[in-house]
mmCIF file with all atom_site columns, C-alpha atoms in Angstrom:
data_model
loop_
_atom_site.group_PDB
_atom_site.id
_atom_site.type_symbol
_atom_site.label_atom_id
_atom_site.label_alt_id
_atom_site.label_comp_id
_atom_site.label_asym_id
_atom_site.label_entity_id
_atom_site.label_seq_id
_atom_site.pdbx_PDB_ins_code
_atom_site.Cartn_x
_atom_site.Cartn_y
_atom_site.Cartn_z
_atom_site.occupancy
_atom_site.B_iso_or_equiv
_atom_site.pdbx_formal_charge
_atom_site.auth_seq_id
_atom_site.auth_comp_id
_atom_site.auth_asym_id
_atom_site.auth_atom_id
_atom_site.pdbx_PDB_model_num
ATOM 1   C CA . MET A 1 1   ? 182.035 130.053 72.897  1.00 78.00 ? 1   MET A CA 1
ATOM 2   C CA . THR A 1 2   ? 179.234 130.484 70.384  1.00 83.00 ? 2   THR A CA 1
ATOM 3   C CA . GLU A 1 3   ? 175.930 131.175 72.175  1.00 83.00 ? 3   GLU A CA 1
ATOM 4   C CA . THR A 1 4   ? 174.638 128.095 70.974  1.00 84.00 ? 4   THR A CA 1
ATOM 5   C CA . ASP A 1 5   ? 177.583 126.271 73.345  1.00 85.00 ? 5   ASP A CA 1
ATOM 6   C CA . ILE A 1 6   ? 176.689 128.711 76.117  1.00 86.00 ? 6   ILE A CA 1
ATOM 7   C CA . TYR A 1 7   ? 172.912 127.477 75.362  1.00 88.00 ? 7   TYR A CA 1
ATOM 8   C CA . ARG A 1 8   ? 173.743 123.600 75.293  1.00 87.00 ? 8   ARG A CA 1
ATOM 9   C CA . HIS A 1 9   ? 175.926 123.985 78.578  1.00 86.00 ? 9   HIS A CA 1
ATOM 10  C CA . LEU A 1 10  ? 173.150 125.886 80.531  1.00 89.00 ? 10  LEU A CA 1
ATOM 11  C CA . ARG A 1 11  ? 170.740 122.892 78.976  1.00 87.00 ? 11  ARG A CA 1
ATOM 12  C CA . ASP A 1 12  ? 173.194 120.138 80.751  1.00 85.00 ? 12  ASP A CA 1
ATOM 13  C CA . TYR A 1 13  ? 173.370 122.045 83.842  1.00 83.00 ? 13  TYR A CA 1
ATOM 14  C CA . ARG A 1 14  ? 169.766 122.873 84.046  1.00 87.00 ? 14  ARG A CA 1
ATOM 15  C CA . ASP A 1 15  ? 169.041 118.873 83.967  1.00 81.00 ? 15  ASP A CA 1
ATOM 16  C CA . VAL A 1 16  ? 171.669 118.716 86.829  1.00 77.00 ? 16  VAL A CA 1
ATOM 17  C CA . LEU A 1 17  ? 170.696 121.690 88.920  1.00 76.00 ? 17  LEU A CA 1
ATOM 18  C CA . GLY A 1 18  ? 166.743 121.036 88.324  1.00 71.00 ? 18  GLY A CA 1
ATOM 19  C CA . ALA A 1 19  ? 166.569 117.667 90.279  1.00 71.00 ? 19  ALA A CA 1
ATOM 20  C CA . GLN A 1 20  ? 168.543 119.641 93.424  1.00 75.00 ? 20  GLN A CA 1
ATOM 21  C CA . ALA A 1 21  ? 166.235 122.210 93.090  1.00 69.00 ? 21  ALA A CA 1
ATOM 22  C CA . GLU A 1 22  ? 163.081 120.032 93.371  1.00 69.00 ? 22  GLU A CA 1
ATOM 23  C CA . GLN A 1 23  ? 164.427 118.881 96.800  1.00 71.00 ? 23  GLN A CA 1
ATOM 24  C CA . HIS A 1 24  ? 164.638 122.233 98.271  1.00 66.00 ? 24  HIS A CA 1
ATOM 25  C CA . GLY A 1 25  ? 160.999 123.284 96.888  1.00 63.00 ? 25  GLY A CA 1
ATOM 26  C CA . ALA A 1 26  ? 162.383 125.586 93.912  1.00 66.00 ? 26  ALA A CA 1
ATOM 27  C CA . ARG A 1 27  ? 161.241 124.981 90.490  1.00 73.00 ? 27  ARG A CA 1
ATOM 28  C CA . TRP A 1 28  ? 163.561 123.788 87.714  1.00 80.00 ? 28  TRP A CA 1
ATOM 29  C CA . PRO A 1 29  ? 165.163 126.697 86.232  1.00 85.00 ? 29  PRO A CA 1
ATOM 30  C CA . GLU A 1 30  ? 164.431 128.712 83.013  1.00 90.00 ? 30  GLU A CA 1
ATOM 31  C CA . ILE A 1 31  ? 166.863 129.975 80.602  1.00 91.00 ? 31  ILE A CA 1
ATOM 32  C CA . SER A 1 32  ? 167.077 133.333 78.774  1.00 93.00 ? 32  SER A CA 1
ATOM 33  C CA . ASP A 1 33  ? 169.768 135.704 77.813  1.00 89.00 ? 33  ASP A CA 1
ATOM 34  C CA . GLY A 1 34  ? 172.346 133.510 78.542  1.00 88.00 ? 34  GLY A CA 1
ATOM 35  C CA . ARG A 1 35  ? 171.394 132.968 82.147  1.00 87.00 ? 35  ARG A CA 1
ATOM 36  C CA . LEU A 1 36  ? 169.764 130.230 84.107  1.00 82.00 ? 36  LEU A CA 1
ATOM 37  C CA . ILE A 1 37  ? 166.757 131.724 86.056  1.00 83.00 ? 37  ILE A CA 1
ATOM 38  C CA . MET A 1 38  ? 165.611 130.361 89.375  1.00 76.00 ? 38  MET A CA 1
ATOM 39  C CA . MET A 1 39  ? 162.024 130.726 91.349  1.00 72.00 ? 39  MET A CA 1
ATOM 40  C CA . MET A 1 40  ? 160.653 129.232 94.027  1.00 65.00 ? 40  MET A CA 1
ATOM 41  C CA . SER A 1 41  ? 158.019 126.746 93.368  1.00 64.00 ? 41  SER A CA 1
ATOM 42  C CA . PRO A 1 42  ? 154.313 128.124 93.398  1.00 67.00 ? 42  PRO A CA 1
ATOM 43  C CA . ARG A 1 43  ? 152.673 128.048 96.247  1.00 74.00 ? 43  ARG A CA 1
ATOM 44  C CA . ALA A 1 44  ? 148.951 126.778 97.004  1.00 83.00 ? 44  ALA A CA 1
ATOM 45  C CA . ARG A 1 45  ? 147.099 130.318 96.327  1.00 84.00 ? 45  ARG A CA 1
ATOM 46  C CA . HIS A 1 46  ? 149.043 130.772 92.914  1.00 86.00 ? 46  HIS A CA 1
ATOM 47  C CA . GLN A 1 47  ? 148.362 127.183 91.892  1.00 90.00 ? 47  GLN A CA 1
ATOM 48  C CA . PHE A 1 48  ? 144.592 127.708 92.878  1.00 93.00 ? 48  PHE A CA 1
ATOM 49  C CA . VAL A 1 49  ? 144.587 130.560 90.606  1.00 95.00 ? 49  VAL A CA 1
ATOM 50  C CA . GLY A 1 50  ? 145.996 128.199 87.790  1.00 95.00 ? 50  GLY A CA 1
ATOM 51  C CA . HIS A 1 51  ? 143.432 125.455 88.482  1.00 95.00 ? 51  HIS A CA 1
ATOM 52  C CA . ARG A 1 52  ? 140.458 127.875 88.392  1.00 96.00 ? 52  ARG A CA 1
ATOM 53  C CA . LEU A 1 53  ? 141.576 129.130 84.896  1.00 98.00 ? 53  LEU A CA 1
ATOM 54  C CA . ARG A 1 54  ? 141.852 125.817 83.380  1.00 97.00 ? 54  ARG A CA 1
ATOM 55  C CA . LYS A 1 55  ? 138.552 124.622 84.663  1.00 97.00 ? 55  LYS A CA 1
ATOM 56  C CA . GLN A 1 56  ? 137.652 127.621 82.460  1.00 97.00 ? 56  GLN A CA 1
ATOM 57  C CA . LEU A 1 57  ? 139.686 127.117 79.274  1.00 97.00 ? 57  LEU A CA 1
ATOM 58  C CA . GLU A 1 58  ? 139.838 123.189 78.826  1.00 97.00 ? 58  GLU A CA 1
ATOM 59  C CA . PRO A 1 59  ? 135.950 122.874 77.909  1.00 98.00 ? 59  PRO A CA 1
ATOM 60  C CA . GLN A 1 60  ? 136.365 125.514 75.507  1.00 98.00 ? 60  GLN A CA 1
ATOM 61  C CA . LEU A 1 61  ? 139.434 124.285 73.520  1.00 97.00 ? 61  LEU A CA 1
ATOM 62  C CA . PRO A 1 62  ? 138.560 122.543 70.320  1.00 96.00 ? 62  PRO A CA 1
ATOM 63  C CA . ASP A 1 63  ? 139.863 118.959 69.355  1.00 95.00 ? 63  ASP A CA 1
ATOM 64  C CA . GLY A 1 64  ? 143.278 118.707 68.710  1.00 95.00 ? 64  GLY A CA 1
ATOM 65  C CA . VAL A 1 65  ? 144.030 121.297 71.179  1.00 96.00 ? 65  VAL A CA 1
ATOM 66  C CA . ILE A 1 66  ? 145.079 120.713 74.611  1.00 96.00 ? 66  ILE A CA 1
ATOM 67  C CA . LEU A 1 67  ? 145.992 122.830 77.755  1.00 97.00 ? 67  LEU A CA 1
ATOM 68  C CA . MET A 1 68  ? 149.138 121.840 79.478  1.00 96.00 ? 68  MET A CA 1
ATOM 69  C CA . VAL A 1 69  ? 150.578 122.738 83.375  1.00 94.00 ? 69  VAL A CA 1
ATOM 70  C CA . GLU A 1 70  ? 153.903 123.946 84.146  1.00 92.00 ? 70  GLU A CA 1
ATOM 71  C CA . THR A 1 71  ? 155.417 122.473 80.750  1.00 93.00 ? 71  THR A CA 1
ATOM 72  C CA . ASP A 1 72  ? 158.748 123.266 79.270  1.00 94.00 ? 72  ASP A CA 1
ATOM 73  C CA . VAL A 1 73  ? 158.471 125.580 75.991  1.00 96.00 ? 73  VAL A CA 1
ATOM 74  C CA . GLU A 1 74  ? 161.695 125.566 74.200  1.00 96.00 ? 74  GLU A CA 1
ATOM 75  C CA . ASP A 1 75  ? 163.502 127.235 71.109  1.00 96.00 ? 75  ASP A CA 1
ATOM 76  C CA . ALA A 1 76  ? 167.117 126.095 71.467  1.00 93.00 ? 76  ALA A CA 1
ATOM 77  C CA . SER A 1 77  ? 168.027 128.337 68.447  1.00 94.00 ? 77  SER A CA 1
ATOM 78  C CA . LEU A 1 78  ? 167.264 131.495 70.642  1.00 95.00 ? 78  LEU A CA 1
ATOM 79  C CA . GLY A 1 79  ? 168.422 130.313 73.496  1.00 95.00 ? 79  GLY A CA 1
ATOM 80  C CA . ILE A 1 80  ? 165.343 130.530 75.529  1.00 96.00 ? 80  ILE A CA 1
ATOM 81  C CA . LEU A 1 81  ? 163.684 127.712 77.450  1.00 96.00 ? 81  LEU A CA 1
ATOM 82  C CA . ARG A 1 82  ? 160.787 128.763 79.811  1.00 96.00 ? 82  ARG A CA 1
ATOM 83  C CA . THR A 1 83  ? 158.100 127.029 82.112  1.00 94.00 ? 83  THR A CA 1
ATOM 84  C CA . PRO A 1 84  ? 155.109 128.629 81.535  1.00 96.00 ? 84  PRO A CA 1
ATOM 85  C CA . ASN A 1 85  ? 152.014 128.224 84.053  1.00 95.00 ? 85  ASN A CA 1
ATOM 86  C CA . LEU A 1 86  ? 149.440 127.339 81.409  1.00 97.00 ? 86  LEU A CA 1
ATOM 87  C CA . VAL A 1 87  ? 150.039 126.230 77.805  1.00 97.00 ? 87  VAL A CA 1
ATOM 88  C CA . VAL A 1 88  ? 147.794 126.116 74.920  1.00 97.00 ? 88  VAL A CA 1
ATOM 89  C CA . VAL A 1 89  ? 149.081 123.924 72.451  1.00 96.00 ? 89  VAL A CA 1
ATOM 90  C CA . ASP A 1 90  ? 148.089 121.769 69.653  1.00 95.00 ? 90  ASP A CA 1
ATOM 91  C CA . GLU A 1 91  ? 147.970 118.018 70.434  1.00 93.00 ? 91  GLU A CA 1
ATOM 92  C CA . THR A 1 92  ? 150.447 116.348 68.223  1.00 85.00 ? 92  THR A CA 1
ATOM 93  C CA . ALA A 1 93  ? 151.519 112.793 67.580  1.00 71.00 ? 93  ALA A CA 1
ATOM 94  C CA . ASP A 1 94  ? 155.259 113.629 68.898  1.00 78.00 ? 94  ASP A CA 1
ATOM 95  C CA . LEU A 1 95  ? 154.303 115.325 71.787  1.00 82.00 ? 95  LEU A CA 1
ATOM 96  C CA . ALA A 1 96  ? 154.919 112.123 73.800  1.00 78.00 ? 96  ALA A CA 1
ATOM 97  C CA . HIS A 1 97  ? 158.069 111.718 72.877  1.00 79.00 ? 97  HIS A CA 1
ATOM 98  C CA . ARG A 1 98  ? 159.250 115.471 73.315  1.00 84.00 ? 98  ARG A CA 1
ATOM 99  C CA . GLU A 1 99  ? 161.013 117.191 76.213  1.00 87.00 ? 99  GLU A CA 1
ATOM 100 C CA . ALA A 1 100 ? 159.814 120.430 75.682  1.00 93.00 ? 100 ALA A CA 1
ATOM 101 C CA . LEU A 1 101 ? 157.222 122.222 73.277  1.00 95.00 ? 101 LEU A CA 1
ATOM 102 C CA . ASP A 1 102 ? 158.005 123.385 70.301  1.00 95.00 ? 102 ASP A CA 1
ATOM 103 C CA . PRO A 1 103 ? 156.883 127.255 70.779  1.00 96.00 ? 103 PRO A CA 1
ATOM 104 C CA . ARG A 1 104 ? 155.236 127.109 67.175  1.00 93.00 ? 104 ARG A CA 1
ATOM 105 C CA . SER A 1 105 ? 152.816 124.688 68.563  1.00 94.00 ? 105 SER A CA 1
ATOM 106 C CA . VAL A 1 106 ? 151.738 126.993 71.350  1.00 97.00 ? 106 VAL A CA 1
ATOM 107 C CA . HIS A 1 107 ? 148.352 129.492 71.038  1.00 97.00 ? 107 HIS A CA 1
ATOM 108 C CA . LEU A 1 108 ? 148.611 130.934 74.165  1.00 98.00 ? 108 LEU A CA 1
ATOM 109 C CA . ILE A 1 109 ? 150.139 131.032 77.442  1.00 98.00 ? 109 ILE A CA 1
ATOM 110 C CA . ILE A 1 110 ? 148.812 132.404 80.591  1.00 98.00 ? 110 ILE A CA 1
ATOM 111 C CA . GLU A 1 111 ? 151.504 133.371 83.361  1.00 97.00 ? 111 GLU A CA 1
ATOM 112 C CA . ILE A 1 112 ? 150.011 133.777 86.895  1.00 96.00 ? 112 ILE A CA 1
ATOM 113 C CA . VAL A 1 113 ? 151.949 136.517 88.587  1.00 94.00 ? 113 VAL A CA 1
ATOM 114 C CA . SER A 1 114 ? 154.002 135.543 92.280  1.00 86.00 ? 114 SER A CA 1
ATOM 115 C CA . ARG A 1 115 ? 154.127 138.224 94.617  1.00 78.00 ? 115 ARG A CA 1
ATOM 116 C CA . TRP A 1 116 ? 157.738 138.671 94.749  1.00 75.00 ? 116 TRP A CA 1
ATOM 117 C CA . ASN A 1 117 ? 158.710 138.170 90.845  1.00 78.00 ? 117 ASN A CA 1
ATOM 118 C CA . ALA A 1 118 ? 156.366 140.182 89.023  1.00 86.00 ? 118 ALA A CA 1
ATOM 119 C CA . SER A 1 119 ? 159.286 141.491 86.677  1.00 87.00 ? 119 SER A CA 1
ATOM 120 C CA . ASN A 1 120 ? 159.876 138.264 85.028  1.00 90.00 ? 120 ASN A CA 1
ATOM 121 C CA . ASP A 1 121 ? 156.446 137.786 83.813  1.00 93.00 ? 121 ASP A CA 1
ATOM 122 C CA . TYR A 1 122 ? 155.933 141.570 83.026  1.00 96.00 ? 122 TYR A CA 1
ATOM 123 C CA . ARG A 1 123 ? 159.096 142.173 81.300  1.00 95.00 ? 123 ARG A CA 1
ATOM 124 C CA . GLU A 1 124 ? 161.597 139.531 80.410  1.00 95.00 ? 124 GLU A CA 1
ATOM 125 C CA . LYS A 1 125 ? 158.694 137.164 79.566  1.00 97.00 ? 125 LYS A CA 1
ATOM 126 C CA . VAL A 1 126 ? 157.017 139.826 77.597  1.00 97.00 ? 126 VAL A CA 1
ATOM 127 C CA . ALA A 1 127 ? 160.170 140.292 75.603  1.00 97.00 ? 127 ALA A CA 1
ATOM 128 C CA . ASP A 1 128 ? 161.051 136.433 75.298  1.00 97.00 ? 128 ASP A CA 1
ATOM 129 C CA . TYR A 1 129 ? 157.117 134.992 74.358  1.00 98.00 ? 129 TYR A CA 1
ATOM 130 C CA . PRO A 1 130 ? 157.406 137.134 70.981  1.00 98.00 ? 130 PRO A CA 1
ATOM 131 C CA . ARG A 1 131 ? 160.800 136.306 70.189  1.00 97.00 ? 131 ARG A CA 1
ATOM 132 C CA . MET A 1 132 ? 159.691 132.506 70.448  1.00 98.00 ? 132 MET A CA 1
ATOM 133 C CA . GLY A 1 133 ? 156.560 133.084 68.031  1.00 97.00 ? 133 GLY A CA 1
ATOM 134 C CA . VAL A 1 134 ? 153.981 132.793 70.902  1.00 98.00 ? 134 VAL A CA 1
ATOM 135 C CA . PRO A 1 135 ? 150.638 134.574 69.353  1.00 98.00 ? 135 PRO A CA 1
ATOM 136 C CA . HIS A 1 136 ? 148.670 135.448 72.848  1.00 98.00 ? 136 HIS A CA 1
ATOM 137 C CA . TYR A 1 137 ? 150.466 135.836 76.146  1.00 98.00 ? 137 TYR A CA 1
ATOM 138 C CA . VAL A 1 138 ? 148.017 136.854 79.364  1.00 98.00 ? 138 VAL A CA 1
ATOM 139 C CA . ILE A 1 139 ? 149.178 137.810 82.782  1.00 98.00 ? 139 ILE A CA 1
ATOM 140 C CA . VAL A 1 140 ? 147.154 137.122 85.887  1.00 97.00 ? 140 VAL A CA 1
ATOM 141 C CA . ASP A 1 141 ? 147.880 139.057 88.768  1.00 96.00 ? 141 ASP A CA 1
ATOM 142 C CA . PRO A 1 142 ? 146.213 138.341 92.068  1.00 95.00 ? 142 PRO A CA 1
ATOM 143 C CA . ARG A 1 143 ? 148.137 140.796 93.769  1.00 92.00 ? 143 ARG A CA 1
ATOM 144 C CA . ASP A 1 144 ? 146.732 143.682 95.550  1.00 87.00 ? 144 ASP A CA 1
ATOM 145 C CA . GLN A 1 145 ? 142.946 143.777 93.759  1.00 87.00 ? 145 GLN A CA 1
ATOM 146 C CA . GLY A 1 146 ? 143.321 142.007 91.039  1.00 92.00 ? 146 GLY A CA 1
ATOM 147 C CA . SER A 1 147 ? 144.580 142.586 87.283  1.00 96.00 ? 147 SER A CA 1
ATOM 148 C CA . ALA A 1 148 ? 145.507 141.045 84.064  1.00 96.00 ? 148 ALA A CA 1
ATOM 149 C CA . VAL A 1 149 ? 147.098 142.054 80.814  1.00 97.00 ? 149 VAL A CA 1
ATOM 150 C CA . ARG A 1 150 ? 146.646 140.735 77.341  1.00 98.00 ? 150 ARG A CA 1
ATOM 151 C CA . HIS A 1 151 ? 149.619 140.890 74.715  1.00 98.00 ? 151 HIS A CA 1
ATOM 152 C CA . TRP A 1 152 ? 149.098 140.288 70.845  1.00 98.00 ? 152 TRP A CA 1
ATOM 153 C CA . GLY A 1 153 ? 149.970 140.877 67.876  1.00 97.00 ? 153 GLY A CA 1
ATOM 154 C CA . ILE A 1 154 ? 153.500 140.201 66.830  1.00 97.00 ? 154 ILE A CA 1
ATOM 155 C CA . SER A 1 155 ? 155.731 142.972 65.031  1.00 96.00 ? 155 SER A CA 1
ATOM 156 C CA . THR A 1 156 ? 159.387 143.909 64.470  1.00 95.00 ? 156 THR A CA 1
ATOM 157 C CA . GLN A 1 157 ? 160.305 146.803 66.792  1.00 90.00 ? 157 GLN A CA 1
ATOM 158 C CA . SER A 1 158 ? 164.002 147.953 67.143  1.00 92.00 ? 158 SER A CA 1
ATOM 159 C CA . GLY A 1 159 ? 164.772 145.157 65.397  1.00 93.00 ? 159 GLY A CA 1
ATOM 160 C CA . GLN A 1 160 ? 163.340 142.462 67.797  1.00 94.00 ? 160 GLN A CA 1
ATOM 161 C CA . PRO A 1 161 ? 160.155 140.542 67.731  1.00 97.00 ? 161 PRO A CA 1
ATOM 162 C CA . ALA A 1 162 ? 157.529 142.534 69.951  1.00 97.00 ? 162 ALA A CA 1
ATOM 163 C CA . TYR A 1 163 ? 153.621 141.991 70.954  1.00 98.00 ? 163 TYR A CA 1
ATOM 164 C CA . GLU A 1 164 ? 152.048 145.204 69.326  1.00 97.00 ? 164 GLU A CA 1
ATOM 165 C CA . ASN A 1 165 ? 148.615 145.272 71.330  1.00 97.00 ? 165 ASN A CA 1
ATOM 166 C CA . GLU A 1 166 ? 148.088 145.151 74.728  1.00 97.00 ? 166 GLU A CA 1
ATOM 167 C CA . GLU A 1 167 ? 144.911 145.341 76.892  1.00 97.00 ? 167 GLU A CA 1
ATOM 168 C CA . HIS A 1 168 ? 144.474 145.914 80.776  1.00 97.00 ? 168 HIS A CA 1
ATOM 169 C CA . TYR A 1 169 ? 141.615 144.226 82.800  1.00 97.00 ? 169 TYR A CA 1
ATOM 170 C CA . ARG A 1 170 ? 140.524 144.326 86.251  1.00 96.00 ? 170 ARG A CA 1
ATOM 171 C CA . TYR A 1 171 ? 139.500 141.253 88.146  1.00 96.00 ? 171 TYR A CA 1
ATOM 172 C CA . GLY A 1 172 ? 135.555 141.080 86.890  1.00 95.00 ? 172 GLY A CA 1
ATOM 173 C CA . ASP A 1 173 ? 136.452 141.441 83.346  1.00 97.00 ? 173 ASP A CA 1
ATOM 174 C CA . THR A 1 174 ? 136.044 138.923 80.583  1.00 97.00 ? 174 THR A CA 1
ATOM 175 C CA . ILE A 1 175 ? 139.147 138.431 78.850  1.00 98.00 ? 175 ILE A CA 1
ATOM 176 C CA . THR A 1 176 ? 138.859 137.179 75.357  1.00 97.00 ? 176 THR A CA 1
ATOM 177 C CA . VAL A 1 177 ? 141.437 135.606 73.207  1.00 97.00 ? 177 VAL A CA 1
ATOM 178 C CA . GLY A 1 178 ? 140.021 134.523 69.943  1.00 92.00 ? 178 GLY A CA 1
ATOM 179 C CA . GLU A 1 179 ? 137.053 132.123 70.455  1.00 93.00 ? 179 GLU A CA 1
ATOM 180 C CA . TRP A 1 180 ? 138.129 131.919 74.119  1.00 97.00 ? 180 TRP A CA 1
ATOM 181 C CA . LYS A 1 181 ? 136.887 133.804 77.349  1.00 97.00 ? 181 LYS A CA 1
ATOM 182 C CA . ILE A 1 182 ? 138.369 133.861 80.607  1.00 97.00 ? 182 ILE A CA 1
ATOM 183 C CA . ASP A 1 183 ? 136.162 135.235 82.903  1.00 97.00 ? 183 ASP A CA 1
ATOM 184 C CA . THR A 1 184 ? 138.267 136.832 85.931  1.00 96.00 ? 184 THR A CA 1
ATOM 185 C CA . THR A 1 185 ? 135.284 137.040 88.423  1.00 94.00 ? 185 THR A CA 1
ATOM 186 C CA . ASP A 1 186 ? 136.037 134.257 90.808  1.00 91.00 ? 186 ASP A CA 1
ATOM 187 C CA . LEU A 1 187 ? 139.742 134.348 90.452  1.00 94.00 ? 187 LEU A CA 1
ATOM 188 C CA . PRO A 1 188 ? 141.375 134.195 93.901  1.00 91.00 ? 188 PRO A CA 1
ATOM 189 C CA . ARG A 1 189 ? 143.462 137.252 95.352  1.00 91.00 ? 189 ARG A CA 1
ATOM 190 C CA . TYR A 1 190 ? 146.190 136.984 97.289  1.00 89.00 ? 190 TYR A CA 1
ATOM 191 C CA . ASP A 1 191 ? 145.573 138.074 100.706 1.00 76.00 ? 191 ASP A CA 1
ATOM 192 C CA . ALA A 1 192 ? 147.860 141.115 102.012 1.00 56.00 ? 192 ALA A CA 1
ATOM 193 C CA . GLY A 1 193 ? 151.175 139.668 103.664 1.00 52.00 ? 193 GLY A CA 1
ATOM 194 C CA . SER A 1 194 ? 150.943 136.355 102.072 1.00 50.00 ? 194 SER A CA 1
ATOM 195 C CA . GLU A 1 195 ? 153.507 134.887 100.145 1.00 45.00 ? 195 GLU A CA 1
ATOM 196 C CA . ARG A 1 196 ? 152.186 133.912 96.685  1.00 43.00 ? 196 ARG A CA 1
#
């Protein structure tokens, strides 16, 4: 069985499993490295951070560029399907007819770290997104005192596409991505002991 066959089977199984997952409070699975990745659905605290980020970014976007929430981004040739928290993407005529976003039309992905699943955002997605050609990836981490990391500039490292630049921020800093600015001052933090 080829990697393409494995991905096709995982993709079919994802559709069946995803419908069941919704009934139990889980998200539709993501696919990477020949495996399905299951996560809990984002809770209110997590989604509130996303709401604040969306309110900041949407007014800054030029015509023809939109912000989408919890939308599949897929590169079947790589066997990767991710569902980022926020995606800044070109608005194209075929968007209404696609099941997943083409990563080549993506400008920026923002992931909001969940309390118990940080490695997925900090390790696996830092590897997947440059392979998919996503030019800018920002991780917002509401845990502890609040922080963020911006990744950009794709080059080849050890034979694989990887981000060559990384900048760290604390809550209170402003993150600049091209012409867009994200002010972290008023982003909510998770309470000590909260689940998300």
